[in-house]
Amino acid sequence: MTDVVIQQHYNDETAVCYGCGKHNADGLHFQTHWDGTEGVGRFTPQAHHTAFPGVVYGGILASLIDCNSIGTAIAAMYDAEGQPYGAAPEITCVTGQLNVTYLKPTPLGVELVIRARVKELTPRKAIISSSVYAGETECVRGEVVAVRVPARQLEALRPRQE
Amino acid sequence: MTDVVIQQHYNDETAVCYGCGKHNADGLHFQTHWDGTEGVGRFTPQAHHTAFPGVVYGGILASLIDCNSIGTAIAAMYDAEGQPYGAAPEITCVTGQLNVTYLKPTPLGVELVIRARVKELTPRKAIISSSVYAGETECVRGEVVAVRVPARQLEALRPRQE
C-alpha cells in the first residue's frame, strides 16, 4: 500500500503555505498521508489555538480541512494520470470553496485526525470530503472544491498590488 | 451612529479566541466595528499567512470571516433584545457552519476589509453574510450560521478529555 506525504512532493517555490508548506518557517506544517484511497493527517493544536476554554478554534479546524483536502485532491489527480507524485508538469490546486460544519466542540490538548476522501474527480476539479476526529468522535465535517491550476500559471494568479 | 468594537464587550473568561480574543496573547486580535447595520473589520495578514507567493492563505481568510460574522451576530442579538453590549446575561455564539467561496486570489501585503451583514436573525440563531475586500475587489465571500449558547453553559460545551 502506498504511503506518501503528498506535501513533500510540492514544488519548492510554491511550498510556502501557512497550513502545510514545508518552506513556511512560521507555518503549521500539516502533512497528508495518502494511501491511494484516503488522505489522513494528524495535528495537535497548540494551547493558543483556542475558541473558548478547552475548545479548538474553528478557523484552525477549517485550515486543517483545507490543506488535507487539497493534498488529497492533488494526490488523487497524480494517480488518475498515472504519474509519479511531484512529476512535471506539477499538479497544483487552489481552494474554490470550503464548507465546514461544526458538529461538536473539538477538544484542545489531544491529537486530532483528519480523514479525507475523493467525492468527485475530473481532470480540472475535485470535490473532497474531510472530517476531523478526536478519538472516535467526528467533531467537524467539511467539503472542499479543489480547482486545478497549472503550476506555471501561479505567477499569473498573483494579484496586482494596489 | 453607533461604533462599538463588539469583542471589547466579550466576557473576560471567554475572550480567549485565537482569532479575536483580547486575552489571547498569541492570537490575531481581529476586531469587529458594529454600526447597527454592518460589522466591519480590518486586518493586514503577515508575510507568513501565505498560500502561494503573494496570495493570502485560505484558512486565515476563513478565520477572518468566522470571527467577523460571530461578532456581528452577537452585536445584532444585543440590539434585538434592546440590551447594552456585554450586559448580563452575556450573549455568546458558536459557529455551527462556515461556508467560504474564494472568488479571486487575495493579495498579501495590503490591509483587507471584512464586511458582514445579518441575513437572518432569531433569538437563538443568526445567518451572517461576510465578504473580504482588497481595495474595491471582493476576493472572498462567506456565510456563517451563528448559534447562540448561554455563556454559563460554555463550561458544559467543554469536551471531556479522552
CSV table of C-alpha atoms in Angstrom, one decimal:
chain,number,residue,atom,x,y,z
A,1,MET,CA,0.0,0.0,0.0
A,2,THR,CA,1.2,3.5,-0.9
A,3,ASP,CA,2.1,5.8,2.0
A,4,VAL,CA,3.2,9.1,0.6
A,5,VAL,CA,3.3,12.5,2.3
A,6,ILE,CA,2.0,14.5,-0.6
A,7,GLN,CA,3.2,17.9,0.6
A,8,GLN,CA,6.8,16.6,0.4
A,9,HIS,CA,6.3,16.5,-3.4
A,10,TYR,CA,5.1,20.1,-3.7
A,11,ASN,CA,7.4,22.3,-5.8
A,12,ASP,CA,10.0,24.2,-3.7
A,13,GLU,CA,8.9,27.6,-4.9
A,14,THR,CA,5.2,27.1,-4.1
A,15,ALA,CA,5.6,25.0,-0.9
A,16,VAL,CA,5.2,28.1,1.3
A,17,CYS,CA,1.6,27.5,2.5
A,18,TYR,CA,0.9,28.6,6.1
A,19,GLY,CA,-1.0,25.4,6.7
A,20,CYS,CA,1.2,22.8,5.0
A,21,GLY,CA,4.2,24.3,3.3
A,22,LYS,CA,7.5,22.7,4.2
A,23,HIS,CA,9.2,26.0,3.4
A,24,ASN,CA,7.0,28.2,5.7
A,25,ALA,CA,9.1,28.6,8.9
A,26,ASP,CA,6.2,30.0,10.8
A,27,GLY,CA,3.5,27.6,9.4
A,28,LEU,CA,1.6,24.7,10.9
A,29,HIS,CA,3.4,22.1,8.7
A,30,PHE,CA,0.4,19.9,8.3
A,31,GLN,CA,1.0,16.7,6.3
A,32,THR,CA,-1.4,14.5,4.4
A,33,HIS,CA,-0.5,10.8,4.2
A,34,TRP,CA,-2.1,9.4,1.0
A,35,ASP,CA,-2.6,5.6,0.7
A,36,GLY,CA,-4.3,5.6,-2.7
A,37,THR,CA,-7.8,5.9,-1.2
A,38,GLU,CA,-7.7,8.2,1.8
A,39,GLY,CA,-5.8,11.3,2.8
A,40,VAL,CA,-5.0,11.2,6.5
A,41,GLY,CA,-3.3,13.9,8.6
A,42,ARG,CA,-2.6,14.3,12.3
A,43,PHE,CA,-2.4,17.6,14.2
A,44,THR,CA,-2.3,18.6,17.8
A,45,PRO,CA,-3.4,22.2,18.1
A,46,GLN,CA,-1.4,24.4,20.5
A,47,ALA,CA,-2.8,26.0,23.6
A,48,HIS,CA,-3.4,29.3,21.9
A,49,HIS,CA,-5.4,27.7,19.0
A,50,THR,CA,-8.5,28.0,21.2
A,51,ALA,CA,-12.0,29.4,20.6
A,52,PHE,CA,-13.3,29.0,24.2
A,53,PRO,CA,-11.5,27.4,27.1
A,54,GLY,CA,-10.8,23.8,26.2
A,55,VAL,CA,-12.2,24.0,22.7
A,56,VAL,CA,-10.2,24.3,19.4
A,57,TYR,CA,-10.7,27.4,17.3
A,58,GLY,CA,-12.9,26.9,14.2
A,59,GLY,CA,-10.5,28.8,11.9
A,60,ILE,CA,-7.7,26.3,12.7
A,61,LEU,CA,-10.1,23.4,12.0
A,62,ALA,CA,-11.1,24.9,8.7
A,63,SER,CA,-7.4,25.3,7.9
A,64,LEU,CA,-6.8,21.6,8.6
A,65,ILE,CA,-9.7,20.6,6.4
A,66,ASP,CA,-8.5,22.9,3.6
A,67,CYS,CA,-4.9,21.6,3.5
A,68,ASN,CA,-5.8,18.0,4.0
A,69,SER,CA,-8.4,18.2,1.2
A,70,ILE,CA,-6.1,20.0,-1.3
A,71,GLY,CA,-3.4,17.5,-0.6
A,72,THR,CA,-5.8,14.6,-1.2
A,73,ALA,CA,-7.0,16.2,-4.4
A,74,ILE,CA,-3.5,16.6,-5.8
A,75,ALA,CA,-2.5,13.0,-4.9
A,76,ALA,CA,-5.7,11.6,-6.5
A,77,MET,CA,-5.0,13.7,-9.6
A,78,TYR,CA,-1.5,12.3,-10.0
A,79,ASP,CA,-2.9,8.8,-9.6
A,80,ALA,CA,-5.6,9.4,-12.1
A,81,GLU,CA,-3.0,10.5,-14.7
A,82,GLY,CA,-0.7,7.6,-13.8
A,83,GLN,CA,2.1,10.0,-13.0
A,84,PRO,CA,4.5,9.8,-10.1
A,85,TYR,CA,3.8,12.4,-7.3
A,86,GLY,CA,5.5,15.6,-8.0
A,87,ALA,CA,6.3,14.7,-11.6
A,88,ALA,CA,6.4,17.6,-14.1
A,89,PRO,CA,4.2,19.3,-15.1
A,90,GLU,CA,3.4,19.7,-11.4
A,91,ILE,CA,-0.2,19.3,-10.4
A,92,THR,CA,-1.4,22.2,-8.1
A,93,CYS,CA,-4.8,23.0,-6.8
A,94,VAL,CA,-6.3,26.1,-5.2
A,95,THR,CA,-9.4,26.1,-3.0
A,96,GLY,CA,-12.5,27.3,-4.8
A,97,GLN,CA,-14.9,26.5,-1.9
A,98,LEU,CA,-14.6,25.5,1.7
A,99,ASN,CA,-17.7,24.4,3.6
A,100,VAL,CA,-17.4,23.4,7.2
A,101,THR,CA,-19.9,22.1,9.7
A,102,TYR,CA,-19.0,22.1,13.4
A,103,LEU,CA,-20.8,19.0,14.7
A,104,LYS,CA,-19.4,19.0,18.2
A,105,PRO,CA,-16.8,21.1,20.2
A,106,THR,CA,-13.3,19.9,19.3
A,107,PRO,CA,-11.2,19.3,22.5
A,108,LEU,CA,-7.9,21.1,22.9
A,109,GLY,CA,-5.0,19.0,24.1
A,110,VAL,CA,-5.4,15.9,22.1
A,111,GLU,CA,-4.1,14.8,18.7
A,112,LEU,CA,-6.8,15.3,16.0
A,113,VAL,CA,-7.0,13.0,13.0
A,114,ILE,CA,-8.3,14.5,9.7
A,115,ARG,CA,-9.5,12.0,7.1
A,116,ALA,CA,-10.4,12.9,3.5
A,117,ARG,CA,-11.9,11.0,0.6
A,118,VAL,CA,-12.5,11.9,-3.0
A,119,LYS,CA,-16.2,12.5,-3.7
A,120,GLU,CA,-15.8,13.7,-7.3
A,121,LEU,CA,-12.8,13.9,-9.6
A,122,THR,CA,-12.3,15.4,-13.0
A,123,PRO,CA,-9.0,16.4,-14.7
A,124,ARG,CA,-9.7,20.0,-13.7
A,125,LYS,CA,-11.5,19.8,-10.3
A,126,ALA,CA,-12.0,17.6,-7.3
A,127,ILE,CA,-14.6,17.6,-4.6
A,128,ILE,CA,-13.1,16.3,-1.3
A,129,SER,CA,-15.0,15.3,1.9
A,130,SER,CA,-12.9,15.7,5.1
A,131,SER,CA,-13.7,15.1,8.7
A,132,VAL,CA,-11.8,15.9,11.9
A,133,TYR,CA,-11.9,13.3,14.6
A,134,ALA,CA,-10.9,13.5,18.3
A,135,GLY,CA,-10.6,9.8,19.3
A,136,GLU,CA,-13.6,8.1,17.8
A,137,THR,CA,-15.7,11.3,17.8
A,138,GLU,CA,-16.3,13.1,14.5
A,139,CYS,CA,-16.2,16.8,15.6
A,140,VAL,CA,-16.1,18.6,12.3
A,141,ARG,CA,-17.2,17.7,8.7
A,142,GLY,CA,-16.1,19.6,5.6
A,143,GLU,CA,-16.2,19.7,1.9
A,144,VAL,CA,-13.7,21.4,-0.4
A,145,VAL,CA,-13.8,22.2,-4.1
A,146,ALA,CA,-10.2,21.9,-5.3
A,147,VAL,CA,-9.6,23.7,-8.6
A,148,ARG,CA,-6.5,22.6,-10.6
A,149,VAL,CA,-4.2,25.4,-11.7
A,150,PRO,CA,-1.2,24.8,-13.9
A,151,ALA,CA,1.8,25.5,-11.6
A,152,ARG,CA,3.4,27.7,-14.3
A,153,GLN,CA,0.4,29.9,-14.1
A,154,LEU,CA,0.7,30.5,-10.3
A,155,GLU,CA,2.6,33.7,-11.0
A,156,ALA,CA,-0.4,34.9,-13.0
A,157,LEU,CA,-2.6,34.2,-10.0
A,158,ARG,CA,-0.6,36.7,-8.0
A,159,PRO,CA,-2.8,39.7,-7.6
A,160,ARG,CA,-1.5,43.0,-8.7
A,161,GLN,CA,-0.8,45.2,-5.6
A,162,GLU,CA,-3.0,48.3,-5.5
B,1,MET,CA,-24.3,56.3,14.7
B,2,THR,CA,-23.0,53.5,17.0
B,3,ASP,CA,-19.4,52.5,16.6
B,4,VAL,CA,-18.7,49.7,19.0
B,5,VAL,CA,-15.9,47.1,18.9
B,6,ILE,CA,-18.0,44.2,20.0
B,7,GLN,CA,-15.1,42.0,21.0
B,8,GLN,CA,-14.3,44.5,23.8
B,9,HIS,CA,-17.5,43.5,25.4
B,10,TYR,CA,-16.8,39.8,25.5
B,11,ASN,CA,-16.6,38.3,28.9
B,12,ASP,CA,-13.1,38.2,30.3
B,13,GLU,CA,-13.1,34.4,30.9
B,14,THR,CA,-14.3,33.6,27.4
B,15,ALA,CA,-12.4,36.2,25.4
B,16,VAL,CA,-9.5,33.9,24.6
B,17,CYS,CA,-10.3,33.2,20.9
B,18,TYR,CA,-7.3,32.8,18.6
B,19,GLY,CA,-9.0,34.9,16.0
B,20,CYS,CA,-10.4,37.8,18.1
B,21,GLY,CA,-9.9,37.2,21.8
B,22,LYS,CA,-8.4,40.2,23.6
B,23,HIS,CA,-6.9,37.8,26.2
B,24,ASN,CA,-5.1,35.5,23.7
B,25,ALA,CA,-1.5,36.8,23.7
B,26,ASP,CA,-0.7,34.8,20.6
B,27,GLY,CA,-3.9,35.5,18.7
B,28,LEU,CA,-4.8,37.6,15.7
B,29,HIS,CA,-6.8,40.2,17.7
B,30,PHE,CA,-9.3,40.8,15.0
B,31,GLN,CA,-11.9,43.4,15.9
B,32,THR,CA,-15.4,44.0,14.5
B,33,HIS,CA,-16.8,47.5,14.4
B,34,TRP,CA,-20.6,47.4,14.6
B,35,ASP,CA,-22.6,50.4,13.5
B,36,GLY,CA,-26.0,49.0,14.0
B,37,THR,CA,-26.2,47.6,10.4
B,38,GLU,CA,-22.8,46.3,9.4
B,39,GLY,CA,-19.9,44.6,11.1
B,40,VAL,CA,-16.6,45.8,9.7
B,41,GLY,CA,-13.1,44.6,10.5
B,42,ARG,CA,-9.7,45.4,9.1
B,43,PHE,CA,-6.7,43.1,9.0
B,44,THR,CA,-3.3,43.0,7.3
B,45,PRO,CA,-2.1,39.4,7.1
B,46,GLN,CA,1.5,38.9,8.0
B,47,ALA,CA,4.1,37.6,5.4
B,48,HIS,CA,3.8,34.0,6.7
B,49,HIS,CA,0.0,34.0,6.3
B,50,THR,CA,0.5,32.9,2.7
B,51,ALA,CA,-0.9,30.2,0.4
B,52,PHE,CA,1.2,30.8,-2.6
B,53,PRO,CA,3.7,33.6,-3.1
B,54,GLY,CA,1.8,36.9,-2.9
B,55,VAL,CA,-1.5,35.3,-2.0
B,56,VAL,CA,-3.2,35.1,1.4
B,57,TYR,CA,-3.9,31.6,2.9
B,58,GLY,CA,-7.5,30.5,2.7
B,59,GLY,CA,-7.6,29.3,6.3
B,60,ILE,CA,-6.7,32.8,7.5
B,61,LEU,CA,-9.4,34.3,5.3
B,62,ALA,CA,-11.9,31.7,6.7
B,63,SER,CA,-10.9,32.8,10.2
B,64,LEU,CA,-11.5,36.5,9.5
B,65,ILE,CA,-14.9,35.6,8.1
B,66,ASP,CA,-15.7,33.4,11.1
B,67,CYS,CA,-14.8,36.0,13.8
B,68,ASN,CA,-16.3,38.9,12.0
B,69,SER,CA,-19.5,37.0,11.5
B,70,ILE,CA,-19.8,35.8,15.1
B,71,GLY,CA,-19.1,39.4,16.3
B,72,THR,CA,-21.8,40.8,14.0
B,73,ALA,CA,-24.3,38.1,15.2
B,74,ILE,CA,-23.6,38.9,18.9
B,75,ALA,CA,-24.0,42.6,18.3
B,76,ALA,CA,-27.2,42.2,16.4
B,77,MET,CA,-28.6,40.0,19.1
B,78,TYR,CA,-27.9,42.6,21.8
B,79,ASP,CA,-29.7,45.2,19.6
B,80,ALA,CA,-32.6,42.9,19.0
B,81,GLU,CA,-33.1,42.5,22.8
B,82,GLY,CA,-32.6,46.2,23.4
B,83,GLN,CA,-29.7,45.4,25.8
B,84,PRO,CA,-26.4,47.2,26.1
B,85,TYR,CA,-23.5,45.3,24.6
B,86,GLY,CA,-21.9,42.9,27.1
B,87,ALA,CA,-24.9,43.2,29.6
B,88,ALA,CA,-25.6,40.1,31.7
B,89,PRO,CA,-26.7,37.5,30.8
B,90,GLU,CA,-23.9,37.6,28.2
B,91,ILE,CA,-24.8,36.8,24.7
B,92,THR,CA,-22.4,34.3,23.2
B,93,CYS,CA,-22.5,32.4,19.9
B,94,VAL,CA,-20.6,29.5,18.4
B,95,THR,CA,-20.1,28.7,14.8
B,96,GLY,CA,-22.4,26.0,13.5
B,97,GLN,CA,-21.5,26.3,9.9
B,98,LEU,CA,-18.9,28.2,7.9
B,99,ASN,CA,-19.1,28.4,4.1
B,100,VAL,CA,-16.5,30.2,2.1
B,101,THR,CA,-16.1,30.9,-1.6
B,102,TYR,CA,-12.8,32.1,-2.9
B,103,LEU,CA,-13.7,34.4,-5.7
B,104,LYS,CA,-10.2,35.8,-6.5
B,105,PRO,CA,-6.7,35.4,-5.1
B,106,THR,CA,-6.4,37.7,-2.1
B,107,PRO,CA,-3.2,39.8,-2.2
B,108,LEU,CA,-0.7,39.7,0.6
B,109,GLY,CA,0.8,43.0,1.8
B,110,VAL,CA,-2.4,45.1,1.9
B,111,GLU,CA,-5.0,45.8,4.5
B,112,LEU,CA,-8.1,43.7,4.0
B,113,VAL,CA,-11.6,44.9,4.9
B,114,ILE,CA,-14.2,42.4,6.1
B,115,ARG,CA,-17.8,43.5,5.9
B,116,ALA,CA,-20.7,41.5,7.4
B,117,ARG,CA,-24.5,41.9,7.4
B,118,VAL,CA,-27.2,40.0,9.0
B,119,LYS,CA,-29.2,37.8,6.6
B,120,GLU,CA,-31.4,36.1,9.2
B,121,LEU,CA,-31.9,36.6,12.9
B,122,THR,CA,-33.8,34.7,15.5
B,123,PRO,CA,-33.3,34.7,19.3
B,124,ARG,CA,-31.3,31.5,19.0
B,125,LYS,CA,-29.5,31.8,15.7
B,126,ALA,CA,-28.2,34.2,13.1
B,127,ILE,CA,-27.1,33.7,9.5
B,128,ILE,CA,-24.4,36.3,8.6
B,129,SER,CA,-23.0,37.1,5.1
B,130,SER,CA,-19.4,38.3,5.1
B,131,SER,CA,-17.1,39.4,2.4
B,132,VAL,CA,-13.3,40.1,2.3
B,133,TYR,CA,-12.2,43.1,0.2
B,134,ALA,CA,-8.8,44.1,-1.0
B,135,GLY,CA,-9.4,47.7,-2.1
B,136,GLU,CA,-12.5,47.6,-4.2
B,137,THR,CA,-12.2,44.0,-5.1
B,138,GLU,CA,-14.3,41.4,-3.3
B,139,CYS,CA,-11.9,38.4,-3.0
B,140,VAL,CA,-13.8,36.1,-0.7
B,141,ARG,CA,-17.5,35.6,0.2
B,142,GLY,CA,-18.7,33.7,3.2
B,143,GLU,CA,-21.7,32.7,5.2
B,144,VAL,CA,-21.8,31.7,8.8
B,145,VAL,CA,-24.5,30.1,10.9
B,146,ALA,CA,-24.0,31.5,14.4
B,147,VAL,CA,-25.7,29.5,17.1
B,148,ARG,CA,-26.4,31.2,20.4
B,149,VAL,CA,-25.1,29.5,23.5
B,150,PRO,CA,-25.8,30.7,27.1
B,151,ALA,CA,-22.4,31.9,28.4
B,152,ARG,CA,-23.0,30.0,31.6
B,153,GLN,CA,-23.2,26.8,29.5
B,154,LEU,CA,-19.8,27.3,27.9
B,155,GLU,CA,-18.3,25.1,30.6
B,156,ALA,CA,-20.7,22.4,29.6
B,157,LEU,CA,-19.6,22.8,25.9
B,158,ARG,CA,-16.0,21.8,27.0
B,159,PRO,CA,-15.4,18.4,25.7
B,160,ARG,CA,-14.3,15.7,28.1
B,161,GLN,CA,-10.7,14.8,27.6
B,162,GLU,CA,-10.2,11.2,26.5
